[in-house]
């Protein structure tokens, strides 16, 4: 996730900027840069890679002279990690320099308009529209210019801006991305979180969405979105700053679980336009899709489970046969693939060795390839014909949560895109479906409210050695992910079964006290799953059932219940997985295990 810092004061700005950026390193980044205004000119220094090399390049900031500046760590979203794409970005007339965290969702339209007016862009970023817009609308009055430009930006942003005409004024603006202002005697500063501020001051101001601020070395002035001056109260940093990098959570995994509403909305919102899905720069056209007679989804681990959800939803909506394969199997089994096959590979890291090899195998056999990847510029992204990025932000906990959720969200978008291209659904049905997709983030928020209840429930599994998840259709696909989550971080043996398969063998393992977790949210099949629950209950199982609000039929047969909000049955994965991420987290927590780094596992599996 990008990080922002900014400084205006009596000392040299660069030293604070570089130290501040180093404190934001934990957020994940691939490039960094600073811009300092001194002697009427910006000195902009950038690097691909670590802050350390920026420090070396500038002799710890000593060669960059000036008392006001902005800095940025970039986690690539629009455009690969490179010097051109690294922030700060500046306007052609050299008047403005800008750092940005978030996504400007309407940047394509803004960029096209600016380009048609002759503006030359040097980066592939969404951010670069901001300095160009500021330059375009600048009328000598920075406040009205800012009001105008901010009102044009859709999506999310935290912005740090400096302007040559205001040589001691640091400008901060925020909408849906974090930004904190620190006030002190000799300097005023901004940063994405308190870790970068706490060593300078404990007095902070939280900007609300839509607000902006002008900071000088002597004070700060705050404005609402209509540019009316407002008063803001000063808060004190009282909490443990080392916890700030985890956003106040004890572990990255829980922080990332709670980031899911934002990650999903970042992944879907900008791509849903007028009731349809738009994938930028997509080489697969609707026409080409009509020639495809089979889809392979290939991935490993949780990404494979996201692919399972994709299979159910794509087949249901677009009526194309779709197989999901483990990459380690696909790559060696001489699969039947030709130019009429579409291959989708899914990978959070974009570096998984088996997935990359499977992708190359599909390409060699003539298939068009699409990757669903979280890391811009990763090997898998570079090797595939098309990329659909999941905009989850960096995932640090080994067990994926927001990675999976955003992969599943992309599956919905792709299914809707195919349904439109192939005419398998009416436009109005697709628009309704996408409207439901947009409701996912707020419904995830509702599920997250059950955290404390799940913490209590999880205590009962601390001494469990083996348990089972069961479900049908999408509930089964989600069972696979729920089961993996639990086993990888709690070390409890867990298996996921298609509920109808139980009586073909596994039911012999059910005896008094064995926990069976039944997932039963897929509307058309809840009666069938209820019968399976009765079967295991009759053999002494301890049953936990997850179903949709209002479906109380299960209560009689279950020892514990988890409810999720009602949603279109094709979208249940996005809600139903959340309680089990939290539940798994707490089983591991109660057992005192290393939640963020479970034994024997690596975040990125770059060997087969
Ligand atoms: C489980 C988990 C792994 C990954 C798998 C693929 O929580 O994180 O199962 O899903 O190793 O990794 P990527 O998505 O990076 O290819």
Coordinates of C-alpha atoms and ligand atoms in Angstrom, one line a residue:
X1 CA 0.0 0.0 0.0
X2 CA 1.5 3.4 -0.9
X3 CA 2.7 5.6 1.9
X4 CA 2.8 9.4 2.0
X5 CA 4.8 11.9 4.0
X6 CA 5.1 15.7 3.8
X7 CA 7.0 18.4 5.7
X8 CA 7.1 22.1 6.0
X9 CA 9.2 23.7 8.7
X10 CA 12.4 25.4 9.7
X11 CA 14.7 22.4 9.2
X12 CA 15.8 20.5 6.1
X13 CA 12.8 18.6 4.8
X14 CA 14.6 15.6 3.2
X15 CA 15.8 14.1 6.5
X16 CA 12.3 13.9 7.9
X17 CA 10.9 12.6 4.5
X18 CA 13.4 9.8 4.2
X19 CA 13.0 8.7 7.9
X20 CA 9.2 8.9 7.6
X21 CA 9.3 6.8 4.4
X22 CA 11.4 4.2 6.2
X23 CA 8.9 4.0 8.9
X24 CA 6.2 3.3 6.3
X25 CA 8.2 0.5 4.7
X26 CA 6.1 -2.2 6.4
X27 CA 3.2 -1.2 4.2
X28 CA 5.0 -2.8 1.2
X29 CA 6.4 -0.8 -1.7
X30 CA 8.4 -1.3 -4.8
X31 CA 9.7 2.2 -5.5
X32 CA 10.0 5.5 -3.7
X33 CA 10.6 9.2 -4.2
X34 CA 10.8 12.7 -2.6
X35 CA 10.4 16.2 -4.0
X36 CA 11.9 19.1 -2.0
X37 CA 11.3 22.8 -2.9
X38 CA 14.4 25.0 -2.3
X39 CA 15.7 28.0 -4.3
X40 CA 12.4 28.1 -6.3
X41 CA 12.9 24.7 -7.8
X42 CA 11.9 21.2 -7.1
X43 CA 14.6 18.6 -6.5
X44 CA 12.9 15.3 -7.3
X45 CA 14.8 12.1 -6.4
X46 CA 13.4 8.6 -7.1
X47 CA 14.4 5.0 -6.8
X48 CA 13.1 1.6 -7.8
X49 CA 13.6 -0.6 -4.8
X50 CA 14.5 0.3 -1.2
X51 CA 14.5 3.6 0.6
X52 CA 18.1 2.8 1.6
X53 CA 19.2 3.5 -2.0
X54 CA 17.3 6.8 -1.9
X55 CA 19.2 7.6 1.3
X56 CA 22.5 6.6 -0.3
X57 CA 21.8 8.6 -3.4
X58 CA 21.1 11.8 -1.4
X59 CA 23.6 11.2 1.4
X60 CA 20.8 10.8 3.9
X61 CA 19.0 13.7 2.4
X62 CA 21.9 16.2 2.8
X63 CA 22.2 16.9 -0.9
X64 CA 18.5 17.8 -1.3
X65 CA 18.1 21.3 0.1
X66 CA 14.9 22.9 1.1
X67 CA 12.4 23.3 4.0
X68 CA 9.3 21.9 2.4
X69 CA 8.8 18.6 0.6
X70 CA 6.7 15.5 0.0
X71 CA 7.7 11.8 -0.2
X72 CA 6.1 8.6 -1.3
X73 CA 6.5 4.8 -1.2
X74 CA 4.7 3.3 -4.2
X75 CA 3.0 -0.1 -4.4
X76 CA 2.4 -0.4 -8.1
X77 CA -1.2 -0.4 -9.3
X78 CA -1.3 1.5 -12.6
X79 CA 1.9 0.8 -14.4
X80 CA 5.0 -1.3 -13.5
X81 CA 7.5 -0.3 -10.8
X82 CA 9.8 2.2 -12.5
X83 CA 11.4 5.6 -12.1
X84 CA 8.8 7.2 -14.4
X85 CA 5.9 5.7 -12.4
X86 CA 7.3 6.5 -9.0
X87 CA 5.9 9.5 -7.2
X88 CA 6.2 12.5 -6.8
X89 CA 4.7 13.5 -10.2
X90 CA 4.9 17.1 -11.4
X91 CA 3.0 19.3 -13.8
X92 CA 4.6 20.2 -17.2
X93 CA 5.0 23.8 -16.2
X94 CA 6.9 22.6 -13.1
X95 CA 4.5 24.5 -10.7
X96 CA 3.1 21.5 -8.8
X97 CA 4.5 18.3 -7.4
X98 CA 2.1 15.6 -6.0
X99 CA 2.2 12.4 -4.1
X100 CA -0.9 10.2 -4.0
X101 CA -2.3 7.1 -2.2
X102 CA -5.5 5.5 -3.5
X103 CA -6.9 5.0 -6.9
X104 CA -8.4 7.8 -9.2
X105 CA -11.1 5.7 -10.8
X106 CA -11.9 8.1 -13.6
X107 CA -8.3 8.8 -14.6
X108 CA -8.7 7.3 -18.0
X109 CA -11.3 9.9 -19.1
X110 CA -9.3 12.7 -17.4
X111 CA -6.1 11.7 -19.1
X112 CA -7.7 11.4 -22.5
X113 CA -9.1 14.9 -22.1
X114 CA -5.8 16.4 -21.0
X115 CA -3.9 14.6 -23.8
X116 CA -6.3 16.0 -26.4
X117 CA -5.4 19.4 -25.1
X118 CA -1.7 18.6 -25.7
X119 CA -0.6 17.6 -22.2
X120 CA 2.3 15.1 -22.3
X121 CA 2.2 12.3 -19.8
X122 CA 5.5 10.7 -18.7
X123 CA 4.0 7.9 -16.5
X124 CA 1.3 5.2 -16.7
X125 CA -0.1 6.1 -13.4
X126 CA -3.5 7.4 -12.5
X127 CA -1.9 9.9 -10.2
X128 CA -0.3 12.0 -12.9
X129 CA -3.6 13.5 -13.9
X130 CA -3.6 15.4 -10.6
X131 CA -0.6 17.7 -11.2
X132 CA -1.8 18.3 -14.8
X133 CA -5.3 19.2 -13.6
X134 CA -3.9 21.5 -11.0
X135 CA -1.8 23.3 -13.6
X136 CA -4.7 23.5 -16.0
X137 CA -7.1 25.0 -13.5
X138 CA -4.7 27.2 -11.6
X139 CA -5.8 30.8 -11.5
X140 CA -3.4 32.2 -9.0
X141 CA -5.8 31.2 -6.1
X142 CA -4.7 27.8 -4.9
X143 CA -7.8 27.3 -2.7
X144 CA -10.4 27.6 -5.5
X145 CA -8.1 25.6 -7.8
X146 CA -7.9 22.8 -5.3
X147 CA -11.7 22.8 -4.7
X148 CA -12.3 22.5 -8.4
X149 CA -9.7 19.7 -9.0
X150 CA -10.7 17.6 -6.0
X151 CA -14.3 17.7 -7.1
X152 CA -13.3 16.2 -10.4
X153 CA -11.5 13.1 -8.9
X154 CA -13.5 9.9 -8.5
X155 CA -12.3 7.1 -6.3
X156 CA -10.0 7.4 -3.3
X157 CA -7.1 9.6 -2.6
X158 CA -4.8 11.0 0.1
X159 CA -2.8 13.7 -1.6
X160 CA 0.3 15.7 -0.6
X161 CA 0.9 18.7 -2.8
X162 CA 3.5 21.5 -3.0
X163 CA 3.3 24.5 -5.4
X164 CA 6.2 26.8 -6.3
X165 CA 3.9 29.9 -5.9
X166 CA 3.4 29.0 -2.2
X167 CA 6.9 28.1 -1.1
X168 CA 6.1 27.3 2.5
X169 CA 2.7 25.8 2.2
X170 CA 2.2 22.0 2.2
X171 CA -1.3 21.0 1.0
X172 CA -3.0 17.8 2.2
X173 CA -6.3 16.4 0.9
X174 CA -8.2 13.2 1.7
X175 CA -11.0 11.0 0.5
X176 CA -11.3 7.3 1.5
X177 CA -7.5 6.9 2.0
X178 CA -5.7 7.5 5.3
X179 CA -3.9 10.8 6.0
X180 CA -2.9 12.2 9.3
X181 CA -1.5 15.7 10.1
X182 CA 1.1 16.2 12.8
X183 CA 1.4 19.7 14.4
X184 CA 4.5 20.8 16.2
X185 CA 6.4 24.0 17.2
X186 CA 8.9 24.2 14.3
X187 CA 7.3 22.1 11.7
X188 CA 4.0 20.7 10.5
X189 CA 3.8 17.3 8.7
X190 CA 1.6 14.8 7.0
X191 CA 1.8 11.0 6.8
X192 CA -0.3 8.0 6.0
X193 CA -0.1 6.8 9.5
X194 CA 1.2 7.8 12.9
X195 CA 4.4 5.6 12.7
X196 CA 5.9 8.3 10.5
X197 CA 4.7 11.1 12.8
X198 CA 5.2 10.0 16.3
X199 CA 9.0 10.8 16.6
X200 CA 8.3 14.4 15.7
X201 CA 5.0 15.2 17.6
X202 CA 2.2 13.5 19.5
X203 CA -0.3 16.2 18.4
X204 CA -2.3 15.1 15.4
X205 CA -5.4 16.0 13.4
X206 CA -7.4 13.5 11.5
X207 CA -8.7 14.8 8.2
X208 CA -12.2 13.6 7.3
X209 CA -13.1 12.5 3.8
X210 CA -13.5 15.5 1.5
X211 CA -11.5 17.8 3.7
X212 CA -8.2 19.5 2.8
X213 CA -5.6 21.5 4.7
X214 CA -2.9 24.1 4.2
X215 CA 0.1 23.7 6.5
X216 CA 2.9 26.2 7.0
X217 CA 5.8 26.1 9.5
X218 CA 3.6 28.3 11.8
X219 CA 0.2 26.6 11.7
X220 CA -2.5 24.8 9.8
X221 CA -5.8 25.9 8.2
X222 CA -8.5 23.3 7.5
X223 CA -11.3 23.4 4.8
X224 CA -14.4 21.3 4.0
X225 CA -15.1 20.2 0.5
X226 CA -16.7 23.5 -0.4
X227 CA -13.5 25.3 0.7
X228 CA -15.1 26.8 3.8
X229 CA -12.7 27.2 6.6
X230 CA -13.4 24.7 9.5
X231 CA -12.1 24.1 13.0
X232 CA -10.5 20.7 13.7
X233 CA -9.7 19.3 17.1
X234 CA -6.2 18.1 18.0
X235 CA -5.9 14.5 19.3
X236 CA -2.9 13.1 21.2
X237 CA -1.1 9.9 20.1
X238 CA -1.5 7.8 23.2
X239 CA -1.2 4.3 21.9
X240 CA 1.8 2.1 21.2
X241 CA 3.3 3.3 17.9
X242 CA 4.7 -0.1 17.0
X243 CA 1.1 -1.3 16.8
X244 CA 0.4 1.4 14.2
X245 CA 1.9 -0.6 11.4
X246 CA -0.8 -3.2 12.1
X247 CA -3.4 -0.5 12.2
X248 CA -4.0 -1.2 15.9
X249 CA -4.5 -4.9 15.3
X250 CA -2.4 -7.5 16.9
X251 CA -1.6 -9.3 13.7
X252 CA -1.4 -8.5 10.0
X253 CA -3.9 -11.3 9.3
X254 CA -6.7 -9.6 11.3
X255 CA -5.8 -6.2 9.8
X256 CA -6.1 -7.7 6.3
X257 CA -9.4 -9.4 7.2
X258 CA -10.7 -6.0 8.1
X259 CA -9.3 -4.4 5.0
X260 CA -11.5 -6.6 2.8
X261 CA -14.4 -4.2 2.3
X262 CA -12.0 -1.6 0.9
X263 CA -9.9 -4.1 -1.1
X264 CA -13.1 -5.5 -2.8
X265 CA -14.5 -2.1 -3.5
X266 CA -11.2 -0.9 -5.0
X267 CA -11.2 -4.1 -7.2
X268 CA -14.7 -3.8 -8.5
X269 CA -16.0 -0.2 -8.4
X270 CA -13.8 1.4 -11.1
X271 CA -14.6 -1.5 -13.4
X272 CA -18.4 -1.4 -13.3
X273 CA -19.7 1.3 -15.7
X274 CA -23.3 1.8 -16.7
X275 CA -24.3 -1.6 -15.7
X276 CA -21.5 -3.3 -17.5
X277 CA -17.9 -4.5 -16.8
X278 CA -15.0 -2.7 -18.4
X279 CA -11.5 -4.2 -18.3
X280 CA -8.9 -1.6 -19.3
X281 CA -6.6 -2.6 -22.2
X282 CA -8.2 -6.0 -22.6
X283 CA -6.9 -7.8 -25.7
X284 CA -9.6 -10.5 -25.4
X285 CA -12.5 -9.0 -27.3
X286 CA -16.1 -10.1 -27.2
X287 CA -15.7 -11.4 -30.7
X288 CA -12.7 -13.5 -29.7
X289 CA -14.6 -14.9 -26.8
X290 CA -17.3 -16.3 -29.1
X291 CA -14.6 -18.6 -30.6
X292 CA -13.7 -20.0 -27.1
X293 CA -15.2 -23.4 -26.3
X294 CA -13.5 -24.1 -22.9
X295 CA -12.0 -22.2 -20.0
X296 CA -9.3 -23.5 -17.7
X297 CA -8.7 -21.8 -14.4
X298 CA -5.3 -22.7 -13.1
X299 CA -3.9 -21.8 -9.7
X300 CA -2.5 -23.1 -6.3
X301 CA -3.9 -23.1 -2.8
X302 CA -6.4 -20.4 -2.0
X303 CA -6.1 -19.0 -5.5
X304 CA -7.3 -22.4 -6.7
X305 CA -10.3 -22.1 -4.4
X306 CA -11.1 -18.7 -5.8
X307 CA -11.0 -20.4 -9.2
X308 CA -13.5 -23.0 -8.0
X309 CA -15.9 -20.1 -7.2
X310 CA -15.1 -18.7 -10.7
X311 CA -16.0 -22.0 -12.3
X312 CA -19.5 -22.2 -10.7
X313 CA -20.3 -18.5 -11.4
X314 CA -18.8 -18.4 -15.0
X315 CA -20.6 -21.6 -16.0
X316 CA -23.8 -20.5 -14.5
X317 CA -23.8 -17.0 -16.1
X318 CA -21.9 -17.4 -19.3
X319 CA -22.6 -21.1 -20.1
X320 CA -19.0 -21.9 -21.1
X321 CA -17.5 -25.2 -19.9
X322 CA -15.0 -24.2 -17.3
X323 CA -12.5 -26.5 -15.5
X324 CA -10.4 -25.6 -12.5
X325 CA -7.0 -27.2 -12.2
X326 CA -4.1 -27.2 -9.7
X327 CA -1.2 -25.6 -11.5
X328 CA 1.2 -28.4 -10.3
X329 CA -1.0 -31.0 -12.0
X330 CA -1.9 -29.0 -15.1
X331 CA 1.7 -28.3 -16.1
X332 CA 2.7 -31.9 -16.3
X333 CA -0.4 -33.7 -17.5
X334 CA -0.5 -32.9 -21.2
X335 CA -3.8 -31.0 -21.0
X336 CA -6.1 -30.6 -24.0
X337 CA -5.6 -27.0 -24.8
X338 CA -5.6 -25.2 -28.1
X339 CA -6.4 -21.7 -29.5
X340 CA -10.1 -22.3 -28.7
X341 CA -9.2 -22.6 -25.0
X342 CA -9.0 -19.6 -22.7
X343 CA -6.7 -20.1 -19.7
X344 CA -7.1 -17.9 -16.6
X345 CA -4.4 -18.2 -14.0
X346 CA -4.9 -16.7 -10.5
X347 CA -2.1 -15.7 -8.2
X348 CA -1.8 -13.1 -5.4
X349 CA 1.9 -12.9 -5.6
X350 CA 2.2 -13.3 -9.3
X351 CA 5.4 -15.3 -8.7
X352 CA 4.1 -18.9 -7.9
X353 CA 6.4 -21.2 -9.8
X354 CA 3.8 -23.8 -10.7
X355 CA 1.3 -21.2 -11.8
X356 CA 3.8 -19.5 -14.0
X357 CA 4.9 -22.8 -15.5
X358 CA 1.2 -23.7 -16.2
X359 CA 0.7 -20.3 -17.8
X360 CA 3.6 -20.8 -20.1
X361 CA 2.4 -24.3 -21.0
X362 CA -1.1 -23.0 -21.9
X363 CA 0.6 -20.3 -24.0
X364 CA 2.8 -22.8 -25.8
X365 CA -0.3 -24.8 -26.7
X366 CA -1.9 -21.8 -28.3
X367 CA -4.3 -20.6 -25.6
X368 CA -5.1 -16.9 -24.9
X369 CA -4.0 -16.3 -21.3
X370 CA -5.4 -14.0 -18.6
X371 CA -3.8 -13.6 -15.3
X372 CA -5.6 -12.4 -12.1
X373 CA -2.8 -11.0 -10.1
X374 CA -2.2 -8.7 -7.1
X375 CA 1.4 -7.6 -7.8
X376 CA 1.9 -5.2 -10.7
X377 CA 4.8 -6.1 -12.9
X378 CA 5.2 -9.6 -11.4
X379 CA 6.4 -12.5 -13.5
X380 CA 2.9 -13.9 -14.1
X381 CA 1.5 -10.5 -15.0
X382 CA 4.3 -9.9 -17.5
X383 CA 3.9 -13.4 -19.1
X384 CA 0.1 -13.3 -19.7
X385 CA -1.7 -11.8 -22.7
X386 CA -4.2 -9.9 -20.4
X387 CA -4.0 -9.0 -16.7
X388 CA -6.9 -8.2 -14.4
X389 CA -5.3 -6.8 -11.2
X390 CA -6.8 -7.4 -7.9
X391 CA -6.3 -4.2 -6.0
X392 CA -6.0 -5.7 -2.6
X393 CA -2.9 -3.8 -1.6
X394 CA 0.1 -5.7 -0.3
X395 CA -0.7 -8.8 1.8
X396 CA 1.8 -9.5 4.5
X397 CA 0.2 -12.3 6.6
X398 CA 1.1 -15.7 5.0
X399 CA -2.5 -16.9 5.1
X400 CA -4.3 -15.0 2.4
X401 CA -7.6 -13.3 3.1
X402 CA -8.0 -10.1 1.1
X403 CA -6.1 -11.7 -1.7
X404 CA -8.7 -14.5 -2.0
X405 CA -11.6 -12.1 -1.6
X406 CA -10.5 -9.8 -4.4
X407 CA -9.7 -12.8 -6.6
X408 CA -13.3 -14.0 -6.1
X409 CA -14.6 -10.5 -6.9
X410 CA -12.7 -10.6 -10.2
X411 CA -14.4 -13.9 -11.0
X412 CA -17.8 -12.2 -10.7
X413 CA -16.7 -9.4 -12.9
X414 CA -15.3 -11.8 -15.5
X415 CA -18.5 -13.9 -15.4
X416 CA -20.6 -10.8 -16.0
X417 CA -18.3 -9.6 -18.8
X418 CA -18.6 -13.0 -20.5
X419 CA -22.4 -13.1 -20.1
X420 CA -22.6 -9.7 -21.8
X421 CA -20.2 -10.6 -24.6
X422 CA -22.0 -13.9 -25.3
X423 CA -25.6 -12.7 -24.7
X424 CA -26.3 -15.4 -22.2
X425 CA -28.0 -13.0 -19.8
X426 CA -30.3 -10.0 -20.3
X427 CA -28.6 -6.6 -19.9
X428 CA -31.0 -5.8 -17.0
X429 CA -30.0 -9.1 -15.3
X430 CA -26.3 -8.3 -15.6
X431 CA -26.9 -4.8 -14.3
X432 CA -28.8 -6.2 -11.3
X433 CA -26.0 -8.7 -10.6
X434 CA -23.4 -6.0 -10.7
X435 CA -25.4 -3.9 -8.4
X436 CA -25.3 -6.8 -5.9
X437 CA -21.6 -7.1 -6.5
X438 CA -21.3 -3.4 -5.4
X439 CA -23.1 -4.2 -2.2
X440 CA -20.5 -6.8 -1.1
X441 CA -18.2 -4.4 0.8
X442 CA -20.9 -3.1 3.1
X443 CA -22.2 -6.6 3.7
X444 CA -18.7 -7.8 4.6
X445 CA -18.7 -5.0 7.2
X446 CA -21.8 -6.5 8.7
X447 CA -20.1 -9.9 9.0
X448 CA -17.0 -8.4 10.6
X449 CA -19.2 -7.2 13.5
X450 CA -19.4 -10.9 14.6
X451 CA -15.7 -10.9 15.5
X452 CA -16.2 -11.2 19.3
X453 CA -18.8 -14.0 19.0
X454 CA -16.4 -15.9 16.7
X455 CA -13.6 -15.4 19.2
X456 CA -15.7 -17.1 21.9
X457 CA -16.8 -19.9 19.6
X458 CA -13.2 -20.6 18.6
X459 CA -12.2 -21.4 22.2
X460 CA -14.0 -24.7 21.9
X461 CA -11.7 -26.0 19.2
X462 CA -8.4 -25.5 20.9
X463 CA -8.1 -29.2 21.7
X464 CA -9.6 -30.5 18.5
X465 CA -7.4 -32.7 16.4
X466 CA -9.6 -33.1 13.3
X467 CA -12.8 -31.7 11.9
X468 CA -14.8 -31.5 8.7
X469 CA -16.4 -28.9 6.5
X470 CA -19.3 -29.8 4.3
X471 CA -21.3 -27.9 1.7
X472 CA -22.8 -28.2 -1.7
X473 CA -22.2 -26.2 -4.9
X474 CA -20.6 -22.8 -4.0
X475 CA -20.9 -23.7 -0.3
X476 CA -18.5 -26.6 -1.2
X477 CA -16.1 -24.3 -3.0
X478 CA -16.0 -22.0 0.1
X479 CA -15.6 -25.1 2.4
X480 CA -12.3 -25.8 0.7
X481 CA -11.0 -22.3 1.5
X482 CA -12.4 -22.3 5.0
X483 CA -10.8 -25.7 5.7
X484 CA -7.4 -24.6 4.3
X485 CA -7.5 -21.4 6.4
X486 CA -8.2 -23.3 9.6
X487 CA -5.6 -26.0 9.0
X488 CA -2.8 -23.8 7.8
X489 CA -2.8 -21.5 10.9
X490 CA -4.2 -23.7 13.7
X491 CA -2.5 -26.9 12.7
X492 CA -5.8 -28.8 13.2
X493 CA -6.4 -31.5 10.6
X494 CA -9.4 -30.4 8.6
X495 CA -11.1 -31.7 5.4
X496 CA -13.7 -30.2 3.2
X497 CA -16.3 -32.5 1.6
X498 CA -19.0 -32.0 -0.9
X499 CA -21.9 -32.8 1.5
X500 CA -23.4 -35.4 -0.8
X501 CA -20.1 -37.3 -0.8
X502 CA -20.0 -38.0 2.9
X503 CA -22.0 -41.2 2.8
X504 CA -19.6 -42.6 0.2
X505 CA -16.9 -43.2 2.8
X506 CA -16.1 -40.3 5.1
X507 CA -19.1 -40.6 7.3
X508 CA -17.4 -43.6 9.0
X509 CA -15.2 -41.0 10.7
X510 CA -18.1 -39.2 12.4
X511 CA -18.5 -40.2 16.0
X512 CA -19.4 -38.5 19.3
X513 CA -18.0 -35.0 19.5
X514 CA -16.4 -34.7 16.1
X515 CA -16.9 -31.2 14.8
X516 CA -18.7 -30.8 11.5
X517 CA -19.0 -27.3 10.1
X518 CA -21.8 -27.1 7.6
X519 CA -21.9 -24.3 5.0
X520 CA -25.4 -23.8 3.8
X521 CA -26.0 -20.4 2.2
X522 CA -26.6 -21.6 -1.4
X523 CA -30.3 -21.1 -1.6
X524 CA -31.4 -23.9 -3.9
X525 CA -29.6 -26.6 -1.9
X526 CA -30.1 -25.8 1.7
X527 CA -32.7 -28.5 2.2
X528 CA -30.2 -31.1 0.9
X529 CA -27.5 -29.9 3.2
X530 CA -30.0 -30.0 6.1
X531 CA -30.4 -33.7 5.5
X532 CA -26.6 -34.2 5.6
X533 CA -26.5 -32.3 8.8
X534 CA -29.1 -34.6 10.3
X535 CA -27.0 -37.6 9.2
X536 CA -23.9 -36.4 11.0
X537 CA -25.9 -35.2 14.0
X538 CA -27.5 -38.6 14.4
X539 CA -23.9 -40.0 14.7
X540 CA -23.0 -37.6 17.5
X541 CA -21.3 -34.8 15.6
X542 CA -20.9 -31.3 17.1
X543 CA -22.4 -29.2 14.3
X544 CA -21.7 -25.6 13.5
X545 CA -23.9 -24.2 10.7
X546 CA -23.4 -21.1 8.6
X547 CA -26.4 -19.9 6.7
X548 CA -28.1 -16.7 5.6
X549 CA -30.0 -14.4 8.0
X550 CA -33.6 -15.6 8.5
X551 CA -32.9 -19.3 7.6
X552 CA -33.6 -20.6 11.1
X553 CA -34.5 -24.2 10.0
X554 CA -30.9 -25.2 10.9
X555 CA -31.0 -24.1 14.6
X556 CA -32.7 -27.3 15.8
X557 CA -30.0 -29.5 14.2
X558 CA -27.0 -27.4 15.1
X559 CA -25.0 -26.7 18.2
X560 CA -23.8 -23.3 17.1
X561 CA -25.0 -21.0 14.3
X562 CA -23.3 -18.3 12.2
X563 CA -25.4 -16.0 10.1
X564 CA -24.4 -13.9 7.1
X565 CA -26.5 -11.2 5.3
X566 CA -28.7 -12.2 2.4
X567 CA -27.1 -11.8 -1.0
X568 CA -27.5 -13.2 -4.6
X569 CA -26.7 -16.9 -4.3
X570 CA -23.8 -16.5 -6.8
X571 CA -22.0 -14.1 -4.5
X572 CA -22.1 -16.0 -1.2
X573 CA -18.4 -16.8 -1.2
X574 CA -17.6 -13.1 -0.5
X575 CA -19.5 -13.2 2.8
X576 CA -19.4 -16.8 3.8
X577 CA -15.6 -17.0 3.9
X578 CA -15.2 -14.1 6.3
X579 CA -16.5 -15.8 9.5
X580 CA -14.1 -18.7 8.9
X581 CA -11.1 -16.4 8.4
X582 CA -11.9 -14.9 11.8
X583 CA -12.7 -18.2 13.4
X584 CA -9.5 -19.8 12.1
X585 CA -7.6 -16.7 13.3
X586 CA -9.0 -17.1 16.8
X587 CA -8.5 -20.9 17.0
X588 CA -4.8 -20.2 16.3
X589 CA -4.8 -17.2 18.7
X590 CA -6.2 -19.3 21.6
X591 CA -3.6 -21.9 20.8
X592 CA -0.9 -19.3 21.1
X593 CA 0.5 -20.0 17.6
X594 CA 2.4 -17.7 15.2
X595 CA -0.6 -16.5 13.2
X596 CA 1.1 -14.3 10.6
X597 CA 3.9 -16.8 9.9
X598 CA 2.6 -20.4 10.3
X599 CA 5.2 -23.1 10.4
X600 CA 6.7 -24.5 7.1
X601 CA 4.9 -21.9 4.9
X602 CA 6.2 -19.1 2.7
X603 CA 4.2 -16.2 1.4
X604 CA 5.5 -16.6 -2.1
X605 CA 6.2 -20.1 -3.4
X606 CA 8.8 -19.5 -6.1
X607 CA 9.9 -23.1 -6.3
X608 CA 7.8 -26.0 -7.4
Ligands
LIG1 C1 -3.2 -19.9 1.7 C2 -2.3 -19.3 0.7 C3 -1.7 -20.1 -0.3 C4 -1.7 -19.4 -1.7 C5 -0.9 -20.2 -2.7 C6 -0.9 -19.5 -4.0 O1 -3.6 -19.0 2.7 O2 -2.0 -18.1 0.8 O3 -2.5 -21.3 -0.5 O4 -3.0 -19.1 -2.1 O5 0.4 -20.4 -2.3 O6 -0.2 -18.3 -3.9 P1 -0.4 -17.1 -5.0 O7 -1.8 -16.7 -5.0 O8 0.6 -16.1 -4.6 O9 0.0 -17.8 -6.3

